[in-house]
Coordinates of C-alpha atoms and ligand atoms in Angstrom, one line a residue:
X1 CA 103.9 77.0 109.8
X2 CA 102.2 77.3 106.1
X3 CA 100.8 79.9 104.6
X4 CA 98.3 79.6 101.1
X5 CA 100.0 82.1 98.5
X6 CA 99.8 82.4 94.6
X7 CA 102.9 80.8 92.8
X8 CA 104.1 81.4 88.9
X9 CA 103.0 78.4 86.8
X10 CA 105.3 79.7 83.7
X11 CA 101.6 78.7 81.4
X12 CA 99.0 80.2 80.6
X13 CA 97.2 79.9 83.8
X14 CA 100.5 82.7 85.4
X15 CA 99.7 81.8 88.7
X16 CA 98.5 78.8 90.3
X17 CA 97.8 78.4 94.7
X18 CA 100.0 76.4 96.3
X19 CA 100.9 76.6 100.9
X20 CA 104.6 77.6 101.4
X21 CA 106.7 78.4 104.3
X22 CA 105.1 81.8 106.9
X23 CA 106.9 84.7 106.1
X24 CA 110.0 85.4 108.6
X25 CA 109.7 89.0 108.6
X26 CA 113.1 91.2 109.2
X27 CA 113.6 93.7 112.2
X28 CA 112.0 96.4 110.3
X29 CA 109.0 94.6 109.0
X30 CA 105.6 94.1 110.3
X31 CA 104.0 90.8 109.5
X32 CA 100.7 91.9 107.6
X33 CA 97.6 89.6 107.4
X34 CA 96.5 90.5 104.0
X35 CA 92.4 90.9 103.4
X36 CA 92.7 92.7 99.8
X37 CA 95.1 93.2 96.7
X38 CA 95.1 94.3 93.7
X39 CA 96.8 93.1 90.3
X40 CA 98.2 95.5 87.5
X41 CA 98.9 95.2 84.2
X42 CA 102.4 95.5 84.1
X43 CA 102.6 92.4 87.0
X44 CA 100.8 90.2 84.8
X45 CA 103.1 91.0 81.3
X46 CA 105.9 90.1 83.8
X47 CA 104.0 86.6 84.5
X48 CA 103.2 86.3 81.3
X49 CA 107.0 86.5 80.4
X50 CA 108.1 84.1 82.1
X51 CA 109.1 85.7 85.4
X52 CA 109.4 83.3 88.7
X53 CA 109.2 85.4 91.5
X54 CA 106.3 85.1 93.8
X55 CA 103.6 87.7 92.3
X56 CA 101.8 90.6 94.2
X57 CA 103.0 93.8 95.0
X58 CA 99.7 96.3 96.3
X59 CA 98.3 94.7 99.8
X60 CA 95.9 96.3 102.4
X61 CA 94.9 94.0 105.8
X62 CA 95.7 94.0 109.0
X63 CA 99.4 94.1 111.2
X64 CA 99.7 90.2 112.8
X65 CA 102.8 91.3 114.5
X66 CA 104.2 94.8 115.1
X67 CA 108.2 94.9 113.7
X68 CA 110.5 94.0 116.3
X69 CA 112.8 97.4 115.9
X70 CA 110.0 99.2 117.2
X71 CA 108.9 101.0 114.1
X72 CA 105.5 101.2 112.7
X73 CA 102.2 100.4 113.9
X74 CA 101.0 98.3 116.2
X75 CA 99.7 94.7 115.9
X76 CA 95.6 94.9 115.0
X77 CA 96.0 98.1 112.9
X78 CA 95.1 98.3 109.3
X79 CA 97.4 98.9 106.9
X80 CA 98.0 99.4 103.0
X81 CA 101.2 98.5 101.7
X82 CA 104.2 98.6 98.6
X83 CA 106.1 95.6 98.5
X84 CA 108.5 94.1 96.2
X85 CA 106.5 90.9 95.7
X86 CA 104.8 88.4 97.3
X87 CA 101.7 90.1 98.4
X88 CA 99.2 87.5 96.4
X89 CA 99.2 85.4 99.8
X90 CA 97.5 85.0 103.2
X91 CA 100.7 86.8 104.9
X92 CA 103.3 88.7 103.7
X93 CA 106.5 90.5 106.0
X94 CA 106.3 94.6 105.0
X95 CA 108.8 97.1 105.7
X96 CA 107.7 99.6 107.8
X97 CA 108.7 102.3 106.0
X98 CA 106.6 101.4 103.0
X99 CA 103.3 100.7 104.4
X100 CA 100.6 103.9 105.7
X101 CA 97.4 103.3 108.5
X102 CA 94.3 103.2 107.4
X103 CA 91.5 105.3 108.7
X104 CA 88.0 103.1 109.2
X105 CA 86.6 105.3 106.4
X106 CA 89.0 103.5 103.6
X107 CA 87.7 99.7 103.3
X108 CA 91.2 97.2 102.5
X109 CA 89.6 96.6 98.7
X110 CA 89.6 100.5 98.3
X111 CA 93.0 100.5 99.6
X112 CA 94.6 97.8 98.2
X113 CA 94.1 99.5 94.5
X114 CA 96.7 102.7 95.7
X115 CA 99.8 101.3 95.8
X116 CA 101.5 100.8 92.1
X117 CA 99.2 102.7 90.5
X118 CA 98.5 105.5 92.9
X119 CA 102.3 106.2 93.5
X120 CA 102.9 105.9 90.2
X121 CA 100.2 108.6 89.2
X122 CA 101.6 111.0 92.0
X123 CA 105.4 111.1 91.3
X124 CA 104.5 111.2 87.2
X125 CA 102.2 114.4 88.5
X126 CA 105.6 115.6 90.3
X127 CA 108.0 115.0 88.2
X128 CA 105.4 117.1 85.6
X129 CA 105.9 120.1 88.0
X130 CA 103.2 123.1 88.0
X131 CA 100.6 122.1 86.1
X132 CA 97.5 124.6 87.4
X133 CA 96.2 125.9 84.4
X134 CA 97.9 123.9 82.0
X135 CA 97.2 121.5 79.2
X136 CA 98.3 117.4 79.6
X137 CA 97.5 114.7 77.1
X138 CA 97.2 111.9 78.6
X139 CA 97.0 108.6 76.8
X140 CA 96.5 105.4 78.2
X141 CA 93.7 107.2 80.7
X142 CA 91.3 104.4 81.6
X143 CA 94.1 102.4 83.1
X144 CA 95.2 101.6 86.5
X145 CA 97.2 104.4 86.6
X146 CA 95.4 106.7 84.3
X147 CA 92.2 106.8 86.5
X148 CA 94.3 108.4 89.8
X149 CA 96.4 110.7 86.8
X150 CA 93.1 112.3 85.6
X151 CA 91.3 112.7 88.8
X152 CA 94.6 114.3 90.4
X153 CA 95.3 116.1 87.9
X154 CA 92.5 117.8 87.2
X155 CA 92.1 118.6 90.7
X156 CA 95.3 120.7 90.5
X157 CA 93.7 122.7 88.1
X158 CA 95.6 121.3 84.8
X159 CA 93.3 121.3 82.1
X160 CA 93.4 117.3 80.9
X161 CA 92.4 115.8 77.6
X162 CA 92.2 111.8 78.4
X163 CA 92.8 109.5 75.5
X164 CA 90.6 105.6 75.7
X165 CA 89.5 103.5 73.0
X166 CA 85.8 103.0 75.1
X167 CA 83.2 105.8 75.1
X168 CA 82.0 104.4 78.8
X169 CA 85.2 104.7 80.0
X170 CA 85.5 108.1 78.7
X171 CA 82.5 109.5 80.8
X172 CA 83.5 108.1 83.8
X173 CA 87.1 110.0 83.0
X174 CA 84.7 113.0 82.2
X175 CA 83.3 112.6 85.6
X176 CA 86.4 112.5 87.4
X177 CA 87.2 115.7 85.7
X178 CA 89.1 115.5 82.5
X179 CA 88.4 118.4 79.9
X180 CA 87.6 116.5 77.0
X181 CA 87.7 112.8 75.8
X182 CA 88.7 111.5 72.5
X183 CA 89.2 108.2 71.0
X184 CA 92.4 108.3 69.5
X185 CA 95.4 110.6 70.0
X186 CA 95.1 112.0 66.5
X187 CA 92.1 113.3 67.5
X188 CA 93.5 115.6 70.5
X189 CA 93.2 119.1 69.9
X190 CA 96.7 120.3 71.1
X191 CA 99.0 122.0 71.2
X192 CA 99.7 120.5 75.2
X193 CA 102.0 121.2 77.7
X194 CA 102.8 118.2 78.8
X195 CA 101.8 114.3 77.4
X196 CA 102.2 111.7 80.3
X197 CA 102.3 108.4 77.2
X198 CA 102.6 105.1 78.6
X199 CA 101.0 102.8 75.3
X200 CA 103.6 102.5 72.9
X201 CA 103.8 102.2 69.3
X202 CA 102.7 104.6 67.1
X203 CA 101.0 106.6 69.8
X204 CA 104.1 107.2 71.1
X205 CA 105.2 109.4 68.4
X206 CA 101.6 110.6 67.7
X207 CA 101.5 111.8 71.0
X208 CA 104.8 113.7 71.0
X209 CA 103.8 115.9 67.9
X210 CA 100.8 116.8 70.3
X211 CA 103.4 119.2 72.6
X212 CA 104.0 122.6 72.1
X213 CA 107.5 124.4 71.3
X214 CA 109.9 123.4 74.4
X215 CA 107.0 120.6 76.2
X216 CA 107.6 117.7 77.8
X217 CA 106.4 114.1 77.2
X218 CA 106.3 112.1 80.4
X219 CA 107.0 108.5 79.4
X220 CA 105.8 105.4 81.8
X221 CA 104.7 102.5 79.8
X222 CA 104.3 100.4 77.0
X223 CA 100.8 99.0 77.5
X224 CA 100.4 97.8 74.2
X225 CA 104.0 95.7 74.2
X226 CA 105.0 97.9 70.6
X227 CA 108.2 99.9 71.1
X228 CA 107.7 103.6 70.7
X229 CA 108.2 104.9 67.7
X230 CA 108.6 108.3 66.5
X231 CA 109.7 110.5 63.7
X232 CA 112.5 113.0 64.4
X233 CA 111.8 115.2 61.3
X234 CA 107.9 114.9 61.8
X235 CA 109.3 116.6 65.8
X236 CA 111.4 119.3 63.2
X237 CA 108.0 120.5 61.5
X238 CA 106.4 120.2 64.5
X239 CA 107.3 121.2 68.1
X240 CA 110.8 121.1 67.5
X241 CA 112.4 121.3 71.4
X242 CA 110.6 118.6 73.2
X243 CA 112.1 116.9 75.9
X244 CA 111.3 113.1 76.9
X245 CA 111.8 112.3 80.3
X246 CA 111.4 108.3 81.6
X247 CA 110.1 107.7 84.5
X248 CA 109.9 104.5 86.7
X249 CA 108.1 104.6 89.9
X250 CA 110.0 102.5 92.5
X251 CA 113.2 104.9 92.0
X252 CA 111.4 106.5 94.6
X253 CA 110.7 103.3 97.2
X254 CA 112.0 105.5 100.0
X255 CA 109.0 107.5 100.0
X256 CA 106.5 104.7 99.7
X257 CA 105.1 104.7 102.9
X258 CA 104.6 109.2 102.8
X259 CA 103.0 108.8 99.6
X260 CA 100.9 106.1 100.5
X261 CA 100.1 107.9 103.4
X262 CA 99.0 111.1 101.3
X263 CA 96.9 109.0 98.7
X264 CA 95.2 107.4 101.9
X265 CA 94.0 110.9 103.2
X266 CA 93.1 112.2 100.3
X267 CA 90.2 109.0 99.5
X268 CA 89.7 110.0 103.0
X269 CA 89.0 113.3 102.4
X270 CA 86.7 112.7 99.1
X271 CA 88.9 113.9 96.7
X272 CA 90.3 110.7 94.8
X273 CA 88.3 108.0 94.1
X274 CA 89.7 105.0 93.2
X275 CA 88.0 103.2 89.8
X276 CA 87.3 99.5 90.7
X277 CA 86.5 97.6 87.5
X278 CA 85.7 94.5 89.4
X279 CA 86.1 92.9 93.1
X280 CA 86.5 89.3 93.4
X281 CA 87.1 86.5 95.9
X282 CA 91.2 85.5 95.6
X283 CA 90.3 82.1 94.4
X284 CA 89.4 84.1 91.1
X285 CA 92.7 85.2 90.6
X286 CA 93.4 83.4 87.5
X287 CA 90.0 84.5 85.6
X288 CA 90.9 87.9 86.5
X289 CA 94.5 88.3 85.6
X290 CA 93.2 87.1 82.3
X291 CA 91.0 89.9 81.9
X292 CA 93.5 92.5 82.5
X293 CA 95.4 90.9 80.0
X294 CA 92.8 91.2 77.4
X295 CA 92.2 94.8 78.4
X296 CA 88.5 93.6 79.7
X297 CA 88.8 95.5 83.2
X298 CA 88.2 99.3 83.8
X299 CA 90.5 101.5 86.4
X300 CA 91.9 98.6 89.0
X301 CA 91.2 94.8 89.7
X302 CA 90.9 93.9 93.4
X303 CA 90.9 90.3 94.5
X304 CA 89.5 90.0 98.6
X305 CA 91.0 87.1 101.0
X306 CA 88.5 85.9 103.2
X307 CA 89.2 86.6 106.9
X308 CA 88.8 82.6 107.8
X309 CA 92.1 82.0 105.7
X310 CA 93.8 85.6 105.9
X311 CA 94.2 84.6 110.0
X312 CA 91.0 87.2 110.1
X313 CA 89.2 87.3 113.1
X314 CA 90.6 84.1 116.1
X315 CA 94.2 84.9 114.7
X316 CA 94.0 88.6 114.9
X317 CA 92.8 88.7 118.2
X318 CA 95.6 86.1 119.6
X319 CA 97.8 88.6 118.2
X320 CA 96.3 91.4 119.6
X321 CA 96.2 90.1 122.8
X322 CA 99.7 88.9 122.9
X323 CA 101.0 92.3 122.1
X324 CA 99.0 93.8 124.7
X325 CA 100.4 90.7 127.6
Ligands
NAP401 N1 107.2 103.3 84.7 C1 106.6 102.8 85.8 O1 107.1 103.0 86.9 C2 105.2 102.2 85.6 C3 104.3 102.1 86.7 C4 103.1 101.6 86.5 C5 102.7 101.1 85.2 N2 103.6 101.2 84.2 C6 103.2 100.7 82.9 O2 102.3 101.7 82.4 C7 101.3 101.1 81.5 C8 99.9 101.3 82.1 O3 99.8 100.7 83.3 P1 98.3 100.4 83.9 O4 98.5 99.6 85.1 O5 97.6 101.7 84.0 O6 97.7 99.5 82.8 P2 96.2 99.3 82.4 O7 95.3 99.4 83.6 O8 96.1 98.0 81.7 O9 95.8 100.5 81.4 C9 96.4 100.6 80.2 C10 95.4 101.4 79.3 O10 96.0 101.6 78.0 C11 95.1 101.6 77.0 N3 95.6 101.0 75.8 C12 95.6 101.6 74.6 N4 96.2 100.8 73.7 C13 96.4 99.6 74.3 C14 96.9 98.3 73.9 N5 97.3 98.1 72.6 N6 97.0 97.3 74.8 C15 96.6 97.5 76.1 N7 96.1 98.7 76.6 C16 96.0 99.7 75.7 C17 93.8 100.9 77.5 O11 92.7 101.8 77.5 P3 91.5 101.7 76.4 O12 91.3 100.3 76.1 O13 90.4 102.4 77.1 O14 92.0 102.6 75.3 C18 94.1 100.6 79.0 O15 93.1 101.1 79.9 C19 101.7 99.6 81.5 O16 102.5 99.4 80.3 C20 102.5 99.4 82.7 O17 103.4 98.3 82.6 C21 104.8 101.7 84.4

């Protein structure tokens, strides 16, 4: 059997649709049918550079068939998963141990924005440690990632100055809680206890003369493709012991499914919302990843498979029944 899935082109397009081979899921995967993803910036750079693996790592749908081990939901639940890739497709094979239910109160679009950028924004949040009551910089905060850091964040208690280039993003980030908005790092009143930097470039090193004595720089990202740079005796006039601590977010793929689990319940619950810059049907794809690329999207970009081609609704039941035979 085929499947329709998004393939690298290696042009300008990144991705083009093409029908490959079903997915032969392992033991310990469940065989999702996949009604939402999103895409993020740092899948498209990969595209854009060249990279040939099959795209797509954030998926929400529904469980086609339960894994054989035993593990994991049953087939008819809905799901939102962290894969390695190949989630821009009608089915994809998910370890069990890296997906979370949804409850009927989280649609699959919502969903489908949590995985790479919510887990990123909750272990960078960890790794920060206590952070009720203190100050975090936070550049880069209208992204994908920046939108969950902000809202979290602040809902700890830290108090969080959000740095974005675009005045209506700002009061959205306002909205979700930050202290204060400014334009441009420069223009942070500091000194900060911690700076979570993920653009790059000069901001990288504007950014780290923003700590206090002894803070620590959280760093995720290079949005704008510039190598951080930084001046060490600008530091020696400045804050003098700063630490800089890297983080990546999939050194922690063990936990994918708990944390996905505890992002779910807390969109449940009202207290993280997650900042859809636009919805659109898969077939869009392209037009979309383009717009991420030129920065033209605010929060998360969702693309919806329609049910007739995900295996919705006749496929879905067949699968439901068979699992109940
Ligand atoms: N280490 C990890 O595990 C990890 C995990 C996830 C993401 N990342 C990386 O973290 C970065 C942010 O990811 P994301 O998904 O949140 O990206 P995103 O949604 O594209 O957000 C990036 C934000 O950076 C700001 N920005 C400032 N200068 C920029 C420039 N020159 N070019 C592009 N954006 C610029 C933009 O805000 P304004 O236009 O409003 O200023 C934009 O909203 C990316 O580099 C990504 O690859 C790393």
């Amino acid at each position: 059997m085929s499947i329709t899935a998004f393939r690298p082109t290696g042009d300008d397009a990144l991705v083009a649709v093409t029908e490959v081979d079903a997915p032969t899921p392992r033991p310990d995967e469940a065989l999702i049918a996949v009604e939402a993803f999103s895409v993020n910036r740092g899948e498209v750079l990969l595209l854009a550079s060249g990279r040939q693996e099959p795209p797509g790592k954030d998926v929400a749908g529904r469980v086609l068939q339960a894994a054989r081990d035993g593990s994991g939901p049953a087939a008819g639940t809905r799901v939102v998963a962290h894969i390695e890739h190949g989630g821009w497709a009608e089915q994809v094979g998910v370890p069990t141990i890296r997906l979370a239910v949804l409850p009927d109160e989280v649609p699959s679009e919502v969903a489908a924005t949590l995985p790479l950028a919510g887990l990123t924004a909750l272990r960078l949040l960890r790794a920060a440690g206590g952070i009720a009551g203190r100050r975090l910089l936070l550049t880069g905060a209208s992204g994908g990632v920046g939108h969950y850091l902000v809202e979290l964040a602040a809902g700890i208690g830290a108090k969080v100055t959000a740095v974005t280039a675009t005045p209506q993003r700002g009061e959205r980030l306002l909205a979700l809680g930050a202290d204060a908005v400014v334009a441009a790092v420069e223009d942070a009143e500091g000194p900060f206890d911690v700076v979570i930097e993920s653009v790059g470039g000069d901001v990288f090193g504007q950014a780290l003369l923003k700590l206090r004595r002894d803070g620590l720089m959280l760093w995720y990202g290079q949005a704008s493709l510039e190598p951080a740079r930084a001046d060490f005796f600008a530091v020696g006039q400045g804050p003098v012991d700063v630490t800089v601590r890297s983080l990546w977010y999939w050194t922690e793929a063990d936990r994918d499914g708990e944390d996905l689990a505890t992002l779910v319940d807390l969109v449940a619950a009202g207290h993280l919302h997650p900042e859809i810059g636009e919805i659109a049907d898969w077939a869009e794809t392209p037009r979309l990843l383009a717009a991420v690329r030129e920065r033209q999207v605010r929060g998360n970009a969702v693309l919806t498979v329609p049910p007739v081609i995900s295996g919705g609704s006749p496929r879905l039941e067949q699968a439901v029944r068979a699992s109940a035979a």
